[in-house]
PDB file of C-alpha atoms in Angstrom:
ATOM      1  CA  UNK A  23      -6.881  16.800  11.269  1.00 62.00           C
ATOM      2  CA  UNK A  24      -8.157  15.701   8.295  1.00 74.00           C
ATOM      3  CA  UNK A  25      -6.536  12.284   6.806  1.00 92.00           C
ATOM      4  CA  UNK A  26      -5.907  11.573   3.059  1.00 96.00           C
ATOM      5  CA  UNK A  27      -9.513  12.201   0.730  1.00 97.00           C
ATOM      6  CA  UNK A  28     -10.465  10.694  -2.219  1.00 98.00           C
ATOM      7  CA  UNK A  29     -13.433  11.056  -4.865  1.00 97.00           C
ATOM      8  CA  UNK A  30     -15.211   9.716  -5.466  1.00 97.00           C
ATOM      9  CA  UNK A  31     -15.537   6.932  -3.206  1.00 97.00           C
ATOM     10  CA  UNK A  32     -16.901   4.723  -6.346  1.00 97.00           C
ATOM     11  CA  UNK A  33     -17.494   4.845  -9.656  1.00 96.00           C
ATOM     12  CA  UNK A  34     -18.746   3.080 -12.761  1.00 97.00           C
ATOM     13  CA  UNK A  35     -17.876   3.567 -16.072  1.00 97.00           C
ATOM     14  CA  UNK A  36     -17.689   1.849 -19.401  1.00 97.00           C
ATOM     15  CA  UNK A  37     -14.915   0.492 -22.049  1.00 97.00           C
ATOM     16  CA  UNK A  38     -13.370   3.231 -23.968  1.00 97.00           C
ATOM     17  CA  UNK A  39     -14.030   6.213 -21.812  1.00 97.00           C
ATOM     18  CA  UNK A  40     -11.954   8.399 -19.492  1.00 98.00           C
ATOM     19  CA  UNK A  41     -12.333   8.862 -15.832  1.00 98.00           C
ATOM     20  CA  UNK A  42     -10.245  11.417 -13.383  1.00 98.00           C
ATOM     21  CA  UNK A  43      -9.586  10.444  -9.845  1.00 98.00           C
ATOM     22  CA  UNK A  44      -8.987  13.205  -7.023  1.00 98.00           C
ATOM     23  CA  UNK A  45      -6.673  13.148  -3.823  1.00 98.00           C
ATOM     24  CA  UNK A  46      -6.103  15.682  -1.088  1.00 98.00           C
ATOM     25  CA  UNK A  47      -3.324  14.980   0.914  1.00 97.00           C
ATOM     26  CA  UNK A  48      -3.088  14.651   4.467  1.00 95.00           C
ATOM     27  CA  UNK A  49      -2.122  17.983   6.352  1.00 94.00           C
ATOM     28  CA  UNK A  50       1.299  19.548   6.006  1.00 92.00           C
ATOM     29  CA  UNK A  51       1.906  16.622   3.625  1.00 94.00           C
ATOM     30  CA  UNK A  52       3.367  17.337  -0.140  1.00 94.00           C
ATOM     31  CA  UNK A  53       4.404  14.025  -2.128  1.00 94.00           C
ATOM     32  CA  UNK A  54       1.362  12.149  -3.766  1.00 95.00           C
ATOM     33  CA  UNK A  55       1.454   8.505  -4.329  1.00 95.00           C
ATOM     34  CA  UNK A  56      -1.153   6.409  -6.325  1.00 97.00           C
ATOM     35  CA  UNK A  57      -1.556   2.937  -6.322  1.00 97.00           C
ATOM     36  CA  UNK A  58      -4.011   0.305  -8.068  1.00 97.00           C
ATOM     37  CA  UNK A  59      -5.350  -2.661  -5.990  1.00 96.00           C
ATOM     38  CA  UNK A  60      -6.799  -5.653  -7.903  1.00 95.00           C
ATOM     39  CA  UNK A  61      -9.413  -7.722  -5.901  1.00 92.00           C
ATOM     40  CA  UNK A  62      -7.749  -9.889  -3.476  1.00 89.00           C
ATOM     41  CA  UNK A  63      -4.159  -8.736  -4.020  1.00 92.00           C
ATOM     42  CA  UNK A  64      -1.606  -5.957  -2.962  1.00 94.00           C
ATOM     43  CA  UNK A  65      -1.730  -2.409  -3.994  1.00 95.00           C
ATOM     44  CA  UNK A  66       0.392  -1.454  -7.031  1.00 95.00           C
ATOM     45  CA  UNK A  67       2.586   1.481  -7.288  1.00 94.00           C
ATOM     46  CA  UNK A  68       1.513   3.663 -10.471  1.00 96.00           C
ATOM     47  CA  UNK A  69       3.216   6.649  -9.792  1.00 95.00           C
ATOM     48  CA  UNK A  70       4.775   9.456  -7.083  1.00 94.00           C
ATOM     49  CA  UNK A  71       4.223  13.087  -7.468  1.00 95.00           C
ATOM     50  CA  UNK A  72       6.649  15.482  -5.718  1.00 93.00           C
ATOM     51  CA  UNK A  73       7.060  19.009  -6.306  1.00 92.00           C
ATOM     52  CA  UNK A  74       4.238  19.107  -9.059  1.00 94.00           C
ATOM     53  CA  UNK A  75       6.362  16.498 -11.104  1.00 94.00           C
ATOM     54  CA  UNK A  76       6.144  12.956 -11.543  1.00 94.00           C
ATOM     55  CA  UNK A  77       9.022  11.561  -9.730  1.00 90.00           C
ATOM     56  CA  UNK A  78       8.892   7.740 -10.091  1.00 89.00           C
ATOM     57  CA  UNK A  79       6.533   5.512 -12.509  1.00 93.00           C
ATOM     58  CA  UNK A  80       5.752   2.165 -11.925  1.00 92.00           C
ATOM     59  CA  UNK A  81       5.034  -0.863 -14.473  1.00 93.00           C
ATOM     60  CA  UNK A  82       1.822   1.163 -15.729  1.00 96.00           C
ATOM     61  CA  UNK A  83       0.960   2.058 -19.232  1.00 97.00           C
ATOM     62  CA  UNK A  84       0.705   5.422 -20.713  1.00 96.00           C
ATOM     63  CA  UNK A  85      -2.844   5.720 -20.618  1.00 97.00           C
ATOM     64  CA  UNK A  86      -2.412   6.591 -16.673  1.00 98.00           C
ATOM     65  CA  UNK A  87      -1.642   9.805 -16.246  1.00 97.00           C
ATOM     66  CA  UNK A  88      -1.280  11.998 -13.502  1.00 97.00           C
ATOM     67  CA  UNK A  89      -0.933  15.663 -11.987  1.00 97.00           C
ATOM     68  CA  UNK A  90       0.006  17.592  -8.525  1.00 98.00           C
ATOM     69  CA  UNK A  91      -1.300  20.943  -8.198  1.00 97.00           C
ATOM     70  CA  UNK A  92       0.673  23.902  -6.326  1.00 96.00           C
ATOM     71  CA  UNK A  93      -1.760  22.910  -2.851  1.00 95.00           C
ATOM     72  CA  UNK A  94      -0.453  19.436  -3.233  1.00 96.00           C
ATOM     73  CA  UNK A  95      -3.702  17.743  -4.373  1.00 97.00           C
ATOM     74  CA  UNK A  96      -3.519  15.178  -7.025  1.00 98.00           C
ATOM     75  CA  UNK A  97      -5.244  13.636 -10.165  1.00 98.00           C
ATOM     76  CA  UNK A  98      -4.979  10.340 -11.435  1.00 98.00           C
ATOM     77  CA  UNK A  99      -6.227   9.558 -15.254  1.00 98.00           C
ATOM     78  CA  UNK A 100      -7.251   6.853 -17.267  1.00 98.00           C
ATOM     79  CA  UNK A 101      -7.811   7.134 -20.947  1.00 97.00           C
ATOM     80  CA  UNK A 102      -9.298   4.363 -23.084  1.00 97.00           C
ATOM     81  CA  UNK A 103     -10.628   1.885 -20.050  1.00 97.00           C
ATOM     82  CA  UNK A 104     -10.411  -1.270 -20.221  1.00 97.00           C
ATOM     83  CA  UNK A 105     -12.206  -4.119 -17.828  1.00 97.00           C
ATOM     84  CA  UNK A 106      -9.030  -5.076 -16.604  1.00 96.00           C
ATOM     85  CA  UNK A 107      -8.746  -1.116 -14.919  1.00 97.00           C
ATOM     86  CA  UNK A 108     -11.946  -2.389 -12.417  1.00 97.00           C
ATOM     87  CA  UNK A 109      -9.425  -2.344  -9.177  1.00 97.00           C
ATOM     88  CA  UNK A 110      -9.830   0.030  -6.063  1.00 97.00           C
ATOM     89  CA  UNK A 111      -7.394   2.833  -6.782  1.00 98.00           C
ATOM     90  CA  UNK A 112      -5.377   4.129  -3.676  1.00 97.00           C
ATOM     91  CA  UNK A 113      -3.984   7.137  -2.669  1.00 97.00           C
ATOM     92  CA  UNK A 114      -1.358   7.658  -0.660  1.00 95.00           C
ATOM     93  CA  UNK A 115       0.681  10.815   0.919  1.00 94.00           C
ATOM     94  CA  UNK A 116       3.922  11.597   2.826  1.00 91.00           C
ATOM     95  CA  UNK A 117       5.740  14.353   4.666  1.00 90.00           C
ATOM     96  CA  UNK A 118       8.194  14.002   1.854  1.00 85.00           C
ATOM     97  CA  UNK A 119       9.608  11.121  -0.307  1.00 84.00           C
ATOM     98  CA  UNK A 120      10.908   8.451   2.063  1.00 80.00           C
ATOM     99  CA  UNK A 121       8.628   9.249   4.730  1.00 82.00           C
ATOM    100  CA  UNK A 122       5.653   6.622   5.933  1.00 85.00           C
ATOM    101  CA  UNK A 123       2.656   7.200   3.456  1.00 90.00           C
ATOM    102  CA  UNK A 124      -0.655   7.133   4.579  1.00 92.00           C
ATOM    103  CA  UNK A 125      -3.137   5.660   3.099  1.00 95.00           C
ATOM    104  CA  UNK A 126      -6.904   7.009   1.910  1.00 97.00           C
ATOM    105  CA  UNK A 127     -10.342   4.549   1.258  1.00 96.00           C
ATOM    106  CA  UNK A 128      -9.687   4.545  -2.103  1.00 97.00           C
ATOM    107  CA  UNK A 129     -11.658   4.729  -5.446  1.00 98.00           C
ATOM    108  CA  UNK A 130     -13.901   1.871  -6.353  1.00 97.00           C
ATOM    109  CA  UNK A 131     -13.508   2.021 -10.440  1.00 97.00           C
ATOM    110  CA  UNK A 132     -16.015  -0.415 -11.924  1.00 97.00           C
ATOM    111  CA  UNK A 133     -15.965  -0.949 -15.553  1.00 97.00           C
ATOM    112  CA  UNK A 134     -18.713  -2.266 -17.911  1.00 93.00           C
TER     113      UNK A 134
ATOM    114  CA  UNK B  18       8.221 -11.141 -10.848  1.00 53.00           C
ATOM    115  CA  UNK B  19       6.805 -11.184  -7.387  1.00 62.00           C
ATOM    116  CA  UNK B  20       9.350  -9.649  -5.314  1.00 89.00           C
ATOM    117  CA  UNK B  21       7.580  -9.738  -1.730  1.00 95.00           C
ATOM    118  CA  UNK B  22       6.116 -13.284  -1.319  1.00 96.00           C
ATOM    119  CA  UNK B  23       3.197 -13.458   1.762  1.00 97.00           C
ATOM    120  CA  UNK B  24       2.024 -16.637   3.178  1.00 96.00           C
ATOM    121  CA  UNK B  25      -0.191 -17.319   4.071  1.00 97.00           C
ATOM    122  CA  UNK B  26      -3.116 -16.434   1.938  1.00 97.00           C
ATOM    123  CA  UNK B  27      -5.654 -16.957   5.041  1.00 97.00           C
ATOM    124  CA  UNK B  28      -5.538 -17.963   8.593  1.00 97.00           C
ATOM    125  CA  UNK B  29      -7.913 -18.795  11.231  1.00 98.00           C
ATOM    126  CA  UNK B  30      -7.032 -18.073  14.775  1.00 98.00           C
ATOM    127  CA  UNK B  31      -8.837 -18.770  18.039  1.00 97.00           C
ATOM    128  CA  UNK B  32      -8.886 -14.864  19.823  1.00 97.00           C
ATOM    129  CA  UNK B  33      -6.058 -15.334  22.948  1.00 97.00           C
ATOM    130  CA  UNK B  34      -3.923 -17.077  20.186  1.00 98.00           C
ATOM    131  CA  UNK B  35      -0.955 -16.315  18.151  1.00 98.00           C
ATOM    132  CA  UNK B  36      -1.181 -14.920  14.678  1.00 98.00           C
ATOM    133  CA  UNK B  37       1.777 -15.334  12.781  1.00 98.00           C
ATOM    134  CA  UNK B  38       2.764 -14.124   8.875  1.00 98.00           C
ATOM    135  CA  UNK B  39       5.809 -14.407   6.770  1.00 98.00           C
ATOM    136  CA  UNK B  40       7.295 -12.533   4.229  1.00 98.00           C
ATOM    137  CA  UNK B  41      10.356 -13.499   1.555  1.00 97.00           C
ATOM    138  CA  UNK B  42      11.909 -10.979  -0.500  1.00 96.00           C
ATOM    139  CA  UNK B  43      14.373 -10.841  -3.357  1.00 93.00           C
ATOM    140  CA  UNK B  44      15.917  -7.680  -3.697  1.00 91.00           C
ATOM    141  CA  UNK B  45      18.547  -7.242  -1.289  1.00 90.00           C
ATOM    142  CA  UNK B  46      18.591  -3.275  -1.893  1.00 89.00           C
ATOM    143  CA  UNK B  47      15.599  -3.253   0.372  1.00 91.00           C
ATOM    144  CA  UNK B  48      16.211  -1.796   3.808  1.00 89.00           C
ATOM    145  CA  UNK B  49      12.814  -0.325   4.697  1.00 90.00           C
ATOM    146  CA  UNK B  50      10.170  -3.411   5.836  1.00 93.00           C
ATOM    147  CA  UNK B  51       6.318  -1.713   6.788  1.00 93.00           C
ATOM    148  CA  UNK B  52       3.343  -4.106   7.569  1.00 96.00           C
ATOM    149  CA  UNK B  53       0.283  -2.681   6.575  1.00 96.00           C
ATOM    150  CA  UNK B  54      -3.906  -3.466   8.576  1.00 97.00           C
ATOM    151  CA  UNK B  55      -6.654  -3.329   5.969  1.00 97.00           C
ATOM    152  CA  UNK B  56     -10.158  -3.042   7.058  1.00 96.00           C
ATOM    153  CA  UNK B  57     -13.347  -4.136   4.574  1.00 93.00           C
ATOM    154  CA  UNK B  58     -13.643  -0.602   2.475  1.00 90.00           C
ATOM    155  CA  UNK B  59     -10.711   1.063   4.139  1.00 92.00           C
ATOM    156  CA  UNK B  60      -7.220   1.889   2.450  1.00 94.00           C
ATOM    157  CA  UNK B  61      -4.143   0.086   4.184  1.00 95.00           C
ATOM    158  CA  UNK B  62      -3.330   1.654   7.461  1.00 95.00           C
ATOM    159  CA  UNK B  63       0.770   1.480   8.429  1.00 92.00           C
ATOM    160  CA  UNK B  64       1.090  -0.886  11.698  1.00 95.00           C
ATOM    161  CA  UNK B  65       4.582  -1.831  12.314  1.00 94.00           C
ATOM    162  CA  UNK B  66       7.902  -1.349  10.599  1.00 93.00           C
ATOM    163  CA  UNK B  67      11.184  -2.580  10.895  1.00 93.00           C
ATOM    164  CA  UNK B  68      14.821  -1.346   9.324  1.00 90.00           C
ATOM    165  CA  UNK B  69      17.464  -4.348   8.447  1.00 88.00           C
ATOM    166  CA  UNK B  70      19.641  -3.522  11.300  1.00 90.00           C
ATOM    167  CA  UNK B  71      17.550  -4.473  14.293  1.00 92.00           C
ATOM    168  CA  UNK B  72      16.275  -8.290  14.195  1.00 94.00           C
ATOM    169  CA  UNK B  73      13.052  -7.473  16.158  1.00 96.00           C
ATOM    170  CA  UNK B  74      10.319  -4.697  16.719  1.00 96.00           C
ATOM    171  CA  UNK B  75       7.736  -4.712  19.274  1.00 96.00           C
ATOM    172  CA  UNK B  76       5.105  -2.474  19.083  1.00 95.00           C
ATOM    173  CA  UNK B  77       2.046  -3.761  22.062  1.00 96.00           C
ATOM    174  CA  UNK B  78       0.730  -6.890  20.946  1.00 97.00           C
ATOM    175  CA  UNK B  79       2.720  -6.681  17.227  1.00 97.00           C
ATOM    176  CA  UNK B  80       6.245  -8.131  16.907  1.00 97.00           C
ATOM    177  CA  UNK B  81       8.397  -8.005  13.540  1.00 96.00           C
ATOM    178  CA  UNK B  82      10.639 -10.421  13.543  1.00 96.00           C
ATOM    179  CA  UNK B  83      13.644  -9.867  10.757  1.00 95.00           C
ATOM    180  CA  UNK B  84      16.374 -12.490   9.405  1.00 94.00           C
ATOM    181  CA  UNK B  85      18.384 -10.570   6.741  1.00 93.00           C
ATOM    182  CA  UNK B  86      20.628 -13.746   6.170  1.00 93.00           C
ATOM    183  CA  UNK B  87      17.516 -15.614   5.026  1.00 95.00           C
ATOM    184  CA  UNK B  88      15.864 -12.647   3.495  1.00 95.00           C
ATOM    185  CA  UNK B  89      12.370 -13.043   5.424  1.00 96.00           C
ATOM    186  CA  UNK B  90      10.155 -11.289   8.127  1.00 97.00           C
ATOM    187  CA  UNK B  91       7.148 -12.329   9.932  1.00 98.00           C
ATOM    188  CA  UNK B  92       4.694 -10.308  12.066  1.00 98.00           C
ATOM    189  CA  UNK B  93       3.503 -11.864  15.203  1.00 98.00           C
ATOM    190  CA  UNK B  94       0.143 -10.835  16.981  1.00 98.00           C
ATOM    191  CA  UNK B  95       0.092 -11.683  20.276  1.00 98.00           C
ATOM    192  CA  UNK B  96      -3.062 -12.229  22.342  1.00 98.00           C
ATOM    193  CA  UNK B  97      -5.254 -11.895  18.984  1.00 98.00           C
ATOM    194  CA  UNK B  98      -8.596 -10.488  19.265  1.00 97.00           C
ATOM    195  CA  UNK B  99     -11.586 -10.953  17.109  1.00 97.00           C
ATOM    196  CA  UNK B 100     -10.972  -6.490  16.133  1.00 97.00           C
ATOM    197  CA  UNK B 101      -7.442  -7.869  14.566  1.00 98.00           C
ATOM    198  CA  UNK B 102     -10.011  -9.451  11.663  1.00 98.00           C
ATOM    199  CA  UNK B 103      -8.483  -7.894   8.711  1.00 97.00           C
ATOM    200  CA  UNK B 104      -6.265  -8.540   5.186  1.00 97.00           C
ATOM    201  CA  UNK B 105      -2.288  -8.006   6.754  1.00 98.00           C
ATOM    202  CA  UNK B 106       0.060  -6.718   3.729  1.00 97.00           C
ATOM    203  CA  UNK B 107       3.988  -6.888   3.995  1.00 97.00           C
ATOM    204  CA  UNK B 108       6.026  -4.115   1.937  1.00 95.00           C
ATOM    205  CA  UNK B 109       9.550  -3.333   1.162  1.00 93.00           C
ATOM    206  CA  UNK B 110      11.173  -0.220  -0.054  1.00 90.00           C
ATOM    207  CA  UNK B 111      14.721   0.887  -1.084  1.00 85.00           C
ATOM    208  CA  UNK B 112      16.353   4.034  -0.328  1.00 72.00           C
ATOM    209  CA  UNK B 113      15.006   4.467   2.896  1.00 63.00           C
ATOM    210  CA  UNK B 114      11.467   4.790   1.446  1.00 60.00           C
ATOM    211  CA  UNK B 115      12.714   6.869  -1.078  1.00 64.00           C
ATOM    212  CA  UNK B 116      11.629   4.091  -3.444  1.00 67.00           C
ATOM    213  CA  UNK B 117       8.288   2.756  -4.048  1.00 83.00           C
ATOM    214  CA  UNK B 118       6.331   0.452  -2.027  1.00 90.00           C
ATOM    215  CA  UNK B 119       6.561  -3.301  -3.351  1.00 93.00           C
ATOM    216  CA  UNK B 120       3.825  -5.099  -1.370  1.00 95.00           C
ATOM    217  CA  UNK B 121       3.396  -8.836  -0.594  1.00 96.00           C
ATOM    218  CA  UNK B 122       0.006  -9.988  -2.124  1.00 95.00           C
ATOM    219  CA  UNK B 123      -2.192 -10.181   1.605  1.00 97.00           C
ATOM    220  CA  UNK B 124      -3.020 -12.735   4.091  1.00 98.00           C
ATOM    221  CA  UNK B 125      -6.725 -12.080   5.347  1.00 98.00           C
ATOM    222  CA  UNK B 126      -7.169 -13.156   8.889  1.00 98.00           C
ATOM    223  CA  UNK B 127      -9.665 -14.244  10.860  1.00 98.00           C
ATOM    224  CA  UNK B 128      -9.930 -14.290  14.830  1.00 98.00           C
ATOM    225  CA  UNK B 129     -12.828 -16.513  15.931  1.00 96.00           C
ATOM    226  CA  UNK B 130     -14.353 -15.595  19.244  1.00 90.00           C
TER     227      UNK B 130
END
C-alpha cells in the first residue's frame, strides 16, 4: 500500500519563475494538505483541498496556488519565486478532514 | 505569533535514558495534541497523540503527558535508543483536526550510544 508521493523529490529553480509540485495521496485517502518547511523549523500549513476545492488557507500569499483533481491528486504552485520560497514543501493526506494526515518526503525547492 | 512553543531546541541523551520535550500553547480552542518523528530526508511521521480529556497516553516506550490547566504537554521516551535520533515536532489542531495543523518549531535529538 502505497504511502503519500511527491515529485519531484528536489528541485532547483531561479527568481521570477514558476514551479508546480505534485502529490498522490495515500490509498482510499481524499483531502490534500500542503505545507512549507523552512530549514530548521516546523512545517507550515498553506492550504487543504477537499472535494476538489480549497477548504482552508493558511498565512500564504496569493502567488501559491493550488488544485485537487477528481482521483484526489494534488498540485501546489508558485508564481514569481522568490529566495525566501527555498523550504522543503510537504504533503500531507487524510481519510477525510479531521482525520490523522500522513505525511510524504517532501519537495526540496531550491532557488537561485 | 508562535502559538505552539517547543523546548527544547536540542537534547543529548545517553541510550537507556529518558528523553523528555515540552510543549506550551495559546489557543485554548485546541483539543487535538499529535507529536510528530522526523527522519534526515523524510516527511514527519505521526507518533503519539493525545485529546484534552485524558492527562496521559502511553503508547510502548512514548508517554504524552497533558496539563490543560497550565496549557502544556510533554512527550517522554522511555528507555531511548540511539534509532530514536531524530527532529520531534509537537502540533495542535481545533475542531477535532478539522482545523489545520499549528506545529511547535522542533527539538532534534540525539541518543549517544
Amino acid at each position: 500500500d502505497a504511502g503519500v508521493t511527491q515529485s519531484p523529490t528536489h528541485l532547483i529553480k531561479t527568481r521570477g519563475q514558476q514551479v508546480t509540485l505534485r502529490c498522490s495521496p495515500k490509498s482510499g485517502h481524499d483531502t490534500v494538505s500542503w505545507y512549507q518547511q523552512a530549514l530548521g523549523q516546523g512545517p507550515q500549513f498553506i492550504f487543504q483541498y477537499y472535494e476538489e476545492e480549497e477548504r482552508q488557507r493558511g498565512n500564504f500569499p496569493d502567488r501559491f496556488s493550488g488544485h485537487q483533481f477528481p482521483n484526489y491528486s494534488s498540485e501546489l504552485n508558485v508564481n514569481a519565486l522568490l529566495l525566501g520560497d527555498s523550504a522543503l514543501y510537504l504533503c500531507a493526506s487524510s481519510l477525510t478532514p479531521g482525520k490523522p494526515q500522513h505525511f510524504g518526503d517532501g519537495t526540496r525547492l531550491s532557488i537561485l | 505569533q508562535q502559538q505552539v512553543k517547543q523546548s527544547p531546541q536540542s537534547l543529548i541523551v545517553q541510550k537507556g535514558g529518558i528523553s523528555i520535550i515540552n510543549c506550551a500553547y495559546e489557543n485554548t480552542a485546541f483539543d487535538y495534541f499529535p507529536w510528530y518523528q522526523q527522519f534526515p530526508g523524510k516527511g514527519p511521521a505521526l507518533l503519539i497523540a493525545i485529546r484534552p480529556d485524558v492527562s496521559e497516553k502511553k503508547e510502548g516506550r512514548f508517554t504524552i503527558s497533558f496539563n490543560k490547566s497550565a496549557k502544556q504537554f510533554s512527550l517522554h521516551i522511555m528507555d531511548s535508543q540511539p534509532g530514536d535520533s531524530a527532529t520531534y515536532f509537537c502540533a495542535a489542531t481545533e475542531n477535532s483536526g478539522y482545523s489545520t495543523l499549528t506545529f511547535g518549531k522542533g527539538t532534534m535529538l540525539l541518543v549517544s550510544p
